[in-house]
CSV table of C-alpha atoms in Angstrom, one decimal:
chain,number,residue,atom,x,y,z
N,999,UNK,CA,-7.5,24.6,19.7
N,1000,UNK,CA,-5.5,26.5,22.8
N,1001,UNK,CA,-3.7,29.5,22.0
N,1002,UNK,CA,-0.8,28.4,23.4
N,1003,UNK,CA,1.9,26.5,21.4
N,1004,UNK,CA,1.9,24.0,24.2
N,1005,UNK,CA,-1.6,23.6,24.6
N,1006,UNK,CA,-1.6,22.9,20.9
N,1007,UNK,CA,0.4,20.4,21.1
N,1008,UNK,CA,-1.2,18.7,24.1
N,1009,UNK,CA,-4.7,19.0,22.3
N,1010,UNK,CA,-3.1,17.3,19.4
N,1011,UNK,CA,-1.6,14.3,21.5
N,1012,UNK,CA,-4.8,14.1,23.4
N,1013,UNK,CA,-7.0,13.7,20.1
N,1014,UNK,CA,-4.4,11.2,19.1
N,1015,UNK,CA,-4.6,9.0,22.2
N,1016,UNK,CA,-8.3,8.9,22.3
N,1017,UNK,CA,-9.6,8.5,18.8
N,1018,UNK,CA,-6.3,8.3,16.8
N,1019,UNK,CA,-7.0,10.7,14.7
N,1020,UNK,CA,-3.4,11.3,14.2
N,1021,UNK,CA,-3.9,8.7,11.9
N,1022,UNK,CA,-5.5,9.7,9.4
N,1023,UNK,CA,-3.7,12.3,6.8
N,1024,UNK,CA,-4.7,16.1,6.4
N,1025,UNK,CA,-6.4,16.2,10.0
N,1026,UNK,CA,-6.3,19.5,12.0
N,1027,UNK,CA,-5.5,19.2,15.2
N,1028,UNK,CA,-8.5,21.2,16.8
N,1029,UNK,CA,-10.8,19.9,19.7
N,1030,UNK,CA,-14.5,19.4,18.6
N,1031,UNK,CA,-14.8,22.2,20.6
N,1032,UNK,CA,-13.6,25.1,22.1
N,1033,UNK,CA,-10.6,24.6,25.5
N,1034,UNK,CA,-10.0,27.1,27.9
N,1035,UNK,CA,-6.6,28.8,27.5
N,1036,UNK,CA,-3.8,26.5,28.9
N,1037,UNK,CA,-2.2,28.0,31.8
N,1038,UNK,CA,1.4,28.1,32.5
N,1039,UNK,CA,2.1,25.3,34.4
N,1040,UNK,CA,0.3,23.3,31.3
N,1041,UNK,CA,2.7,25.0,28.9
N,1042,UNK,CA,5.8,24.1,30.6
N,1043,UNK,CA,4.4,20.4,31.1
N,1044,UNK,CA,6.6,18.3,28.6
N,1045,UNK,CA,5.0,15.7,26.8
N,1046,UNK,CA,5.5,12.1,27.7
N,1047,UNK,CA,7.2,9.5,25.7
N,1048,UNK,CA,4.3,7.5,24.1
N,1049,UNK,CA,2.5,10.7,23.7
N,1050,UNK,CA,5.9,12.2,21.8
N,1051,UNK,CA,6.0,8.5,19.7
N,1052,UNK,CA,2.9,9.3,18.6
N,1053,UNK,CA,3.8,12.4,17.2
N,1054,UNK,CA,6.6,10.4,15.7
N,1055,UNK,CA,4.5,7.8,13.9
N,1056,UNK,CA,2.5,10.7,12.8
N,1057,UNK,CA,5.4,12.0,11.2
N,1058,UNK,CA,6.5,9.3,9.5
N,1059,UNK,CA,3.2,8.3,8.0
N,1060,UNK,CA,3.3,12.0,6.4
N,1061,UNK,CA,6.6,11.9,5.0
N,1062,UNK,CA,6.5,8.6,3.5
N,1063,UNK,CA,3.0,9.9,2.0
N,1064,UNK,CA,5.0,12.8,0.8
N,1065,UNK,CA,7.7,10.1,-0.8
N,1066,UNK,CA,5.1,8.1,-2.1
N,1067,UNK,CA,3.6,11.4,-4.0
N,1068,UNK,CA,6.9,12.0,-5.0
N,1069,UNK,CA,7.7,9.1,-7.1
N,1070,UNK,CA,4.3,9.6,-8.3
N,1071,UNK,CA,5.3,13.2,-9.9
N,1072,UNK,CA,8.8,12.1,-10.6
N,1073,UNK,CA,7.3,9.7,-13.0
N,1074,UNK,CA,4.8,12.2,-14.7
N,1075,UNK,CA,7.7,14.5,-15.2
N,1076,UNK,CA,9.8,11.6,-16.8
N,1077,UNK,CA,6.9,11.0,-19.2
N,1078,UNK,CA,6.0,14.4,-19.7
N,1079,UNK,CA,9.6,14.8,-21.0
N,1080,UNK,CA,9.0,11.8,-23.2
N,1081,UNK,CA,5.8,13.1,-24.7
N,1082,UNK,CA,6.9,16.0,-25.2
N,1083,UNK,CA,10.2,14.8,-27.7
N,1084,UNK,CA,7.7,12.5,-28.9
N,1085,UNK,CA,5.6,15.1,-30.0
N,1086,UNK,CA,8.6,17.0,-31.7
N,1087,UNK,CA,9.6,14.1,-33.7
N,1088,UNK,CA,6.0,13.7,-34.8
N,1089,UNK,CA,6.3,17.6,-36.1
N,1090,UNK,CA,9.2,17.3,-37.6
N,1091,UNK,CA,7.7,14.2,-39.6
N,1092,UNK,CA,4.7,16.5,-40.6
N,1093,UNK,CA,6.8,19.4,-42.1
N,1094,UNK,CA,8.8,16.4,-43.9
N,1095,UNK,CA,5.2,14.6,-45.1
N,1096,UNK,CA,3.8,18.3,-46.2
N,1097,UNK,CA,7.1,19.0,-48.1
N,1098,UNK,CA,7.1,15.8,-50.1
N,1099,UNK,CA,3.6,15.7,-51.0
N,1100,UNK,CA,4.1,19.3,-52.4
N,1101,UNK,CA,6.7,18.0,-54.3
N,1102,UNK,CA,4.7,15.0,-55.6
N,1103,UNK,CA,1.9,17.8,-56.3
N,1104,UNK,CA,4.7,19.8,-58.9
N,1105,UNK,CA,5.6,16.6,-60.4
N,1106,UNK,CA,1.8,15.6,-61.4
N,1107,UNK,CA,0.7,19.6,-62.1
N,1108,UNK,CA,4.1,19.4,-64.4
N,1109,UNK,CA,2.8,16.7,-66.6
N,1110,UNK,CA,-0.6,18.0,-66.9
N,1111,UNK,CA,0.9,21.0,-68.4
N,1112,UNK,CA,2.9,18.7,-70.5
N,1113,UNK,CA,-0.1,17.2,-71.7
N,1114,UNK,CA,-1.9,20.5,-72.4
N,1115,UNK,CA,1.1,21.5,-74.3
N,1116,UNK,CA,0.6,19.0,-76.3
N,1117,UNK,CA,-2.7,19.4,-77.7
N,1118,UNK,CA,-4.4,17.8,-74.7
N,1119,UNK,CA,-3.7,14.3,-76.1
N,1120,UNK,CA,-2.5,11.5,-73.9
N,1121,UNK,CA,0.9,10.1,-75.4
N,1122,UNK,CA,-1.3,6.6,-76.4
N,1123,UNK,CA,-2.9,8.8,-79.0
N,1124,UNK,CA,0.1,10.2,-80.7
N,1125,UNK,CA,1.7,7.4,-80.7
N,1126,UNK,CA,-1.2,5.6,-82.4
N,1127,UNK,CA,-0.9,9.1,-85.1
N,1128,UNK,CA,2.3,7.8,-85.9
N,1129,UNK,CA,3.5,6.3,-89.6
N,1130,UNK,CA,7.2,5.2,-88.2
N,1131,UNK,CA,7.5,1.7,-87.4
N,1132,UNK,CA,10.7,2.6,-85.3
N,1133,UNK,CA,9.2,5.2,-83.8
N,1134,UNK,CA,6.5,3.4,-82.6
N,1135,UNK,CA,8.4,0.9,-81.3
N,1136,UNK,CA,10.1,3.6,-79.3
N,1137,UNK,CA,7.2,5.4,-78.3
N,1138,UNK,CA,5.4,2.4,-76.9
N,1139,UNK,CA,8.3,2.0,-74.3
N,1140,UNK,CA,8.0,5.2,-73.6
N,1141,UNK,CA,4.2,5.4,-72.6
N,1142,UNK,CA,4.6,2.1,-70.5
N,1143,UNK,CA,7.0,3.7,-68.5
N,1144,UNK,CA,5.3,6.7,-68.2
N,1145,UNK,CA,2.4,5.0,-67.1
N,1146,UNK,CA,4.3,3.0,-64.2
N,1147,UNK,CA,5.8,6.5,-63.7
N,1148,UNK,CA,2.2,8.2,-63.3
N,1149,UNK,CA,1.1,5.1,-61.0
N,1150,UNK,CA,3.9,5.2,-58.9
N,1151,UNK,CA,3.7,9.1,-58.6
N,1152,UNK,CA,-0.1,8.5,-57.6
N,1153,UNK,CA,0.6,6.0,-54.7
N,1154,UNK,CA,3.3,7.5,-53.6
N,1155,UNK,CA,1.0,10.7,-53.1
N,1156,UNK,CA,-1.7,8.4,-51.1
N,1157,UNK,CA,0.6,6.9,-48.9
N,1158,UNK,CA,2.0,10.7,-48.0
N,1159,UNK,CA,-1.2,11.9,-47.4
N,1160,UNK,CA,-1.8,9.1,-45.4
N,1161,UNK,CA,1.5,9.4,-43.3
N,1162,UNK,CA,0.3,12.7,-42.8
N,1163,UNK,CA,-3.4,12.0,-41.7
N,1164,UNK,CA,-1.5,9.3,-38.8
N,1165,UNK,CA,1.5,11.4,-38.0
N,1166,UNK,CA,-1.3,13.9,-36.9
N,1167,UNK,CA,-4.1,11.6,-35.2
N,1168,UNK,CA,-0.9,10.4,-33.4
N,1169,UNK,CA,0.4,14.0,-32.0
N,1170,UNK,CA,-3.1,14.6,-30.8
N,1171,UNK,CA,-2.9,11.4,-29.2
N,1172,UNK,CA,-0.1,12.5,-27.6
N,1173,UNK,CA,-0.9,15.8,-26.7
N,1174,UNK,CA,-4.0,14.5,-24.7
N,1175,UNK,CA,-1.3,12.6,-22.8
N,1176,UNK,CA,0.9,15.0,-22.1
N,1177,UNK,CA,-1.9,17.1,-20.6
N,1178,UNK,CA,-3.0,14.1,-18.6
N,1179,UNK,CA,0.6,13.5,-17.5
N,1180,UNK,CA,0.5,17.2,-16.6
N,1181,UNK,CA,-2.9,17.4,-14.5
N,1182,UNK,CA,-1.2,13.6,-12.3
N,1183,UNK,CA,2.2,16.0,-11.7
N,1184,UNK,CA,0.5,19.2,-10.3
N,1185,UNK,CA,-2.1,16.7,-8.4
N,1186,UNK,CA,1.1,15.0,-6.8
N,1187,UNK,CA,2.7,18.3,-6.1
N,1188,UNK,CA,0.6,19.5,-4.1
N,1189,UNK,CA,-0.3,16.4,-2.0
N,1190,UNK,CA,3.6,16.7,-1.5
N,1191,UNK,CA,3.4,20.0,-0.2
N,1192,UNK,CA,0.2,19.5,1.5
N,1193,UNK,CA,2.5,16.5,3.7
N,1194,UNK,CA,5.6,18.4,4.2
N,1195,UNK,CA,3.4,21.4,5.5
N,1196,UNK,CA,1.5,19.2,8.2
N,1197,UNK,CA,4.5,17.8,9.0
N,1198,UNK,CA,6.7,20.9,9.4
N,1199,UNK,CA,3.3,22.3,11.6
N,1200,UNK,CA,3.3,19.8,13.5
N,1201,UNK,CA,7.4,19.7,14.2
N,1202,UNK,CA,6.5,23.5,15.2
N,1203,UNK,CA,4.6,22.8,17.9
N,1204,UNK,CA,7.6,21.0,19.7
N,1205,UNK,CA,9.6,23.2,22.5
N,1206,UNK,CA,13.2,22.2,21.5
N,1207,UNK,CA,14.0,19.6,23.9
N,1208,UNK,CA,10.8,17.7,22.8
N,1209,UNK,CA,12.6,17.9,19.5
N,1210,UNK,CA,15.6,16.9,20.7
N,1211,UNK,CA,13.9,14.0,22.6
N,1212,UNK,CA,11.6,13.2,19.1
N,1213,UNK,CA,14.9,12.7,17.5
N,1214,UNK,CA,15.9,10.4,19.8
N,1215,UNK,CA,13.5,8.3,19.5
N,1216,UNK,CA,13.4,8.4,15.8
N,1217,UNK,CA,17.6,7.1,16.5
N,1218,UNK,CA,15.6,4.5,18.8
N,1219,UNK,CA,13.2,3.4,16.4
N,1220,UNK,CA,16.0,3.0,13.5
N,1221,UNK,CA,18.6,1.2,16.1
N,1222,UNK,CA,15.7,-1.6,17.3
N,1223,UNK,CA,14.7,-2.2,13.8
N,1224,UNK,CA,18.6,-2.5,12.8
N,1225,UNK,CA,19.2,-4.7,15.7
N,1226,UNK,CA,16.9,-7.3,15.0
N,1227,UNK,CA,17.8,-7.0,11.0
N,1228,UNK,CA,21.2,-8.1,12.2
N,1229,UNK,CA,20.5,-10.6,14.7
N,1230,UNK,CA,18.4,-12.4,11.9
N,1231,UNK,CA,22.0,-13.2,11.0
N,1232,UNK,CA,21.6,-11.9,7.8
N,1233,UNK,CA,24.7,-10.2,7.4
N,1234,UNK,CA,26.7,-13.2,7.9
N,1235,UNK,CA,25.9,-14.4,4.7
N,1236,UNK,CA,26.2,-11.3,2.3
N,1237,UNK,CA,30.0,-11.2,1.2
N,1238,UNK,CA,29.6,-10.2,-2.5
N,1239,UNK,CA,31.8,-7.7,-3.7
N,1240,UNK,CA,31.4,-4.6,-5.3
N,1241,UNK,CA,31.8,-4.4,-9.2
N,1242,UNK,CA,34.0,-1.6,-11.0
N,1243,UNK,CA,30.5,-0.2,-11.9
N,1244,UNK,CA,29.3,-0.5,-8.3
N,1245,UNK,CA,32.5,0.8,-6.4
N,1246,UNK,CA,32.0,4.1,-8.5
N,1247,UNK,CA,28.3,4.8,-7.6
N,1248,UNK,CA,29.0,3.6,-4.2
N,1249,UNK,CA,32.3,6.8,-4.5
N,1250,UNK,CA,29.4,9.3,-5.7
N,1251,UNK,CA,26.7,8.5,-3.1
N,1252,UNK,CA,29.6,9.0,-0.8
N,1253,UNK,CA,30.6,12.3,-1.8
N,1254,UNK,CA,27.3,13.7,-1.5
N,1255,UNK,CA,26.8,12.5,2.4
N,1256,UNK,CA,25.8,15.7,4.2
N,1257,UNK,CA,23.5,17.5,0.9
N,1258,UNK,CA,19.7,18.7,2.0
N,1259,UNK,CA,17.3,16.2,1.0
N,1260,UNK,CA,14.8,18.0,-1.8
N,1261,UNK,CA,11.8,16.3,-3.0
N,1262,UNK,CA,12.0,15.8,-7.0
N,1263,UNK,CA,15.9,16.8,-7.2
N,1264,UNK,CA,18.8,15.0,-8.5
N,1265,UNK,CA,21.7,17.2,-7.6
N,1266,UNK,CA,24.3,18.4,-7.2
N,1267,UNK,CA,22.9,20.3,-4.5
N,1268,UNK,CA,20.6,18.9,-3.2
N,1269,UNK,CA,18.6,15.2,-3.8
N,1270,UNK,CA,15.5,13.0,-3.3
N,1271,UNK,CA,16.4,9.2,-2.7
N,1272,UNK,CA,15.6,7.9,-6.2
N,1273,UNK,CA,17.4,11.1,-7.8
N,1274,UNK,CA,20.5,10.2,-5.7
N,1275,UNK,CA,20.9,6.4,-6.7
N,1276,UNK,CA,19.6,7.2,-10.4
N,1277,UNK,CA,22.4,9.9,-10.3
N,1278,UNK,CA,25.2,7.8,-8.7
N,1279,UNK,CA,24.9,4.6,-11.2
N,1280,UNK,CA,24.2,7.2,-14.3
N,1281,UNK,CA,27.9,8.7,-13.2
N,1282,UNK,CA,28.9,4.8,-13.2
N,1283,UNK,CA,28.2,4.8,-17.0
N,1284,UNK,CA,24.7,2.6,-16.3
N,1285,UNK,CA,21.4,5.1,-16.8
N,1286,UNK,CA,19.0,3.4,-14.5
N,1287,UNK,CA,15.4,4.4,-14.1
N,1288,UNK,CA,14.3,7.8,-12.2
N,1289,UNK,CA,12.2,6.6,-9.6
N,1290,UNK,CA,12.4,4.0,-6.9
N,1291,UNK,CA,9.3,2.2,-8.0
N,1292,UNK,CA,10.2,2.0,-11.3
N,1293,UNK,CA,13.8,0.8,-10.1
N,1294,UNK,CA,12.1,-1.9,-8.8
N,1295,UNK,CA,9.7,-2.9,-11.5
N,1296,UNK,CA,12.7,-2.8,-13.9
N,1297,UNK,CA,16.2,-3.7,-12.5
N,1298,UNK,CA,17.1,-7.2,-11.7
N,1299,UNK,CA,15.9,-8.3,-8.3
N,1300,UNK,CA,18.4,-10.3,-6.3
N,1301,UNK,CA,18.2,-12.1,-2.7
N,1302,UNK,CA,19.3,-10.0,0.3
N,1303,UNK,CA,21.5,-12.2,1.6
N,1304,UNK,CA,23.3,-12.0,-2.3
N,1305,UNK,CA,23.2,-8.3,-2.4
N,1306,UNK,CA,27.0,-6.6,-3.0
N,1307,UNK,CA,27.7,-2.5,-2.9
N,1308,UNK,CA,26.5,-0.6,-4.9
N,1309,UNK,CA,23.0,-2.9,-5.3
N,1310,UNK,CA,19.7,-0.6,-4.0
N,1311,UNK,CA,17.5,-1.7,-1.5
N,1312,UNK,CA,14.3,-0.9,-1.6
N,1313,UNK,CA,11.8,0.1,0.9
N,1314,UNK,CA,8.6,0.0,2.2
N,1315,UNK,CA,5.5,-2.3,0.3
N,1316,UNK,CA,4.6,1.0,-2.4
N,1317,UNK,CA,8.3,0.8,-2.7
N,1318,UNK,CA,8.8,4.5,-1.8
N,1319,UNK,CA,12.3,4.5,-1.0
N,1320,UNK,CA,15.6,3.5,-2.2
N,1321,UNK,CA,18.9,3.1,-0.7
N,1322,UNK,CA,22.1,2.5,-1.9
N,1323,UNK,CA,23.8,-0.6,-0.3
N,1324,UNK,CA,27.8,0.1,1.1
N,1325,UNK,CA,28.6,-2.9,2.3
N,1326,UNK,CA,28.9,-3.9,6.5
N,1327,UNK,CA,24.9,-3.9,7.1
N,1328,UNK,CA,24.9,0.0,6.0
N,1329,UNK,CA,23.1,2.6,3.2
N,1330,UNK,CA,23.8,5.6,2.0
N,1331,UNK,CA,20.3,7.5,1.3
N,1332,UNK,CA,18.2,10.8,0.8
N,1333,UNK,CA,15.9,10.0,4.0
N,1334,UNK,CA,13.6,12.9,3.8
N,1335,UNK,CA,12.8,16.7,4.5
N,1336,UNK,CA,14.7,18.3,6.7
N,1337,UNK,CA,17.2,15.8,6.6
N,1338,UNK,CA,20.4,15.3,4.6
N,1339,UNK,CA,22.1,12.6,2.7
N,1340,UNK,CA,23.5,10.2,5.3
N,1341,UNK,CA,24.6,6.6,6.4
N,1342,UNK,CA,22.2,4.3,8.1
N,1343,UNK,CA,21.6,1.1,8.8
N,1344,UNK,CA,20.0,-1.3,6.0
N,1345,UNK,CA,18.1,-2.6,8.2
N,1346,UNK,CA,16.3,0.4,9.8
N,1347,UNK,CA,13.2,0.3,7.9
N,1348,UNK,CA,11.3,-2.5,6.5
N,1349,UNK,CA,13.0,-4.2,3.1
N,1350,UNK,CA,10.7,-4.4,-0.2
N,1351,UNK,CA,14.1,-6.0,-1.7
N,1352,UNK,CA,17.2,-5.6,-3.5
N,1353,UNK,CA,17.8,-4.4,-7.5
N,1354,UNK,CA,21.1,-4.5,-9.1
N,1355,UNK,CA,21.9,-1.9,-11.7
N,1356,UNK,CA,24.6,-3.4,-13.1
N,1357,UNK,CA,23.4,-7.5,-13.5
């Protein structure tokens, strides 16, 4: 690797162009071995356009690897939180289970001891001592229903215990989840990190214009993909309006236009995309789920050319990204890091499809 922040950069783009090893995640951009020091004619050299578009591809392939991880720890930390209430119910079911079946346990000890009181015979037998008809008569009632009494007291104990034997294999079972669930979220945190580090190096090896040029071609890239999403004539045939419901999440994604983009966040500060359009329909009275994939296993899939404000569109084949739809061939969304919450066009990145949260 040079020294030199340019001639890291132009080891990196030359790697790229000759074996495309920018192309595959978590490489270091080193020579297999050692360059002489760049001079400083090579350092003030700026990088050429297809040599800077690779650097863009690169980046996007990291950051939507980052996404990707992030719906993947969004969703452990949505079950985790699950589990975890889950577990405390289960608890709370045990303490019940253990305080009945002591209870159960007085009432049986207490007619033991009434039995021992009275000469250790079982009521059958004095009632069999007696010489009143009448009494008989009464006492026979009596031992039937104190046998029901004494059956019922016995089952009711079994099924108690047994409540208590499930309630626990089932918090066990639930425990071995949660720590599952726990070991996927720390696994997805830190391929996020691990991303949005390469990334960030990677933007740091950039002399400002080259950023300034990067982020026109990233404009370029979103414009020629828009273009051709409208010239498909697509547009022409979505006029749906938006519902009360929609009109209001569409007013809340608004509002936060201009808020950092923050992987796993869902405001008020700061968002990720699925945590933006989750938190814009929840403040249109409609909970929706947390994460863009599960949005689109869950929420009713309509046609583009039906879709209406408010409706998400959703990106990408993993279905990584979400966008809230605003009507005129636009989106409000949380694109990534660095960035903030901002307009685009729909059609600036390749459509999964479209949910609607309020169908």
């Amino acid at each position: 690797m040079g020294t030199g922040k340019r001639g890291l950069i132009a080891s990196a783009v030359t790697v790229v162009c000759a074996v495309t090893v920018l192309a595959a995640p978590g490489t270091a951009f080193a020579s297999p071995t050692p360059t002489p020091t760049p001079s400083a004619s090579a350092s003030t050299t700026p990088l050429p356009n297809q040599d800077l578009e690779a650097v863009r591809e690169k980046l996007d392939k990291l950051y939507r690897e980052a996404a990707t991880a992030t719906d993947a720890y969004n969703a452990a930390e949505e079950k985790a939180e699950q589990q975890s209430a889950q577990i405390v119910e289960l608890a709370k079911k045990i303490v019940q289970g253990k305080e009945r079946l002591d209870e159960l346990k007085e009432r049986a000890g207490a007619a033991a001891r009434a039995q021992y009181r009275s000469g250790g015979l079982p009521d059958e037998a004095h009632l069999m001592l007696s010489d009143n008809p009448q009494e008989f008569l009464d006492g026979a009632g009596r031992v039937l229903q104190g046998q029901h009494a004494t059956k019922g007291l016995i089952a009711e104990m079994t099924r108690t215990q047994q409540d208590l034997e499930q309630y626990a294999k089932d918090a066990s079972a639930q425990w071995k989840k949660l720590e599952a669930g726990r070991k996927a979220k720390a696994a997805a945190k830190e391929k996020i990190e691990k991303r949005i580090a390469a990334a960030e190096e990677l933007e740091s090896q950039l002399a400002e214009d080259e950023k300034k040029r990067l982020a026109e071609l990233e404009k370029q890239a979103a414009l020629k993909a828009q273009t051709a999403w409208l010239d498909s004539g697509v547009l022409d045939e979505i006029s749906g309006s938006a519902t009360a419901q929609g009109k209001k999440a569409v007013e809340y994604a608004t509002a936060q236009i201009g808020k950092p983009y923050e992987w796993g966040a869902e405001g008020p500060k700061t968002y990720d995309c699925s945590g933006l359009t989750s938190q814009a329909w929840a403040s249109a009275g409609s909970p929706i789920p947390r994460t863009s994939q599960q949005q689109w296993q869950q929420l009713t899939r309509v046609a583009v050319e039906d879709m209406r404000p408010g409706d998400l569109i959703i990106y990408f084949d993993d279905a990584s990204h979400v966008a809230m739809y605003v009507g005129d061939g636009a989106i409000i969304h949380a694109p990534r890091p660095g960035r903030t919450v901002t307009l685009a066009g729909a059609g600036s990145m390749p459509i999964l499809g479209v949910v609607r949260p309020d169908a």
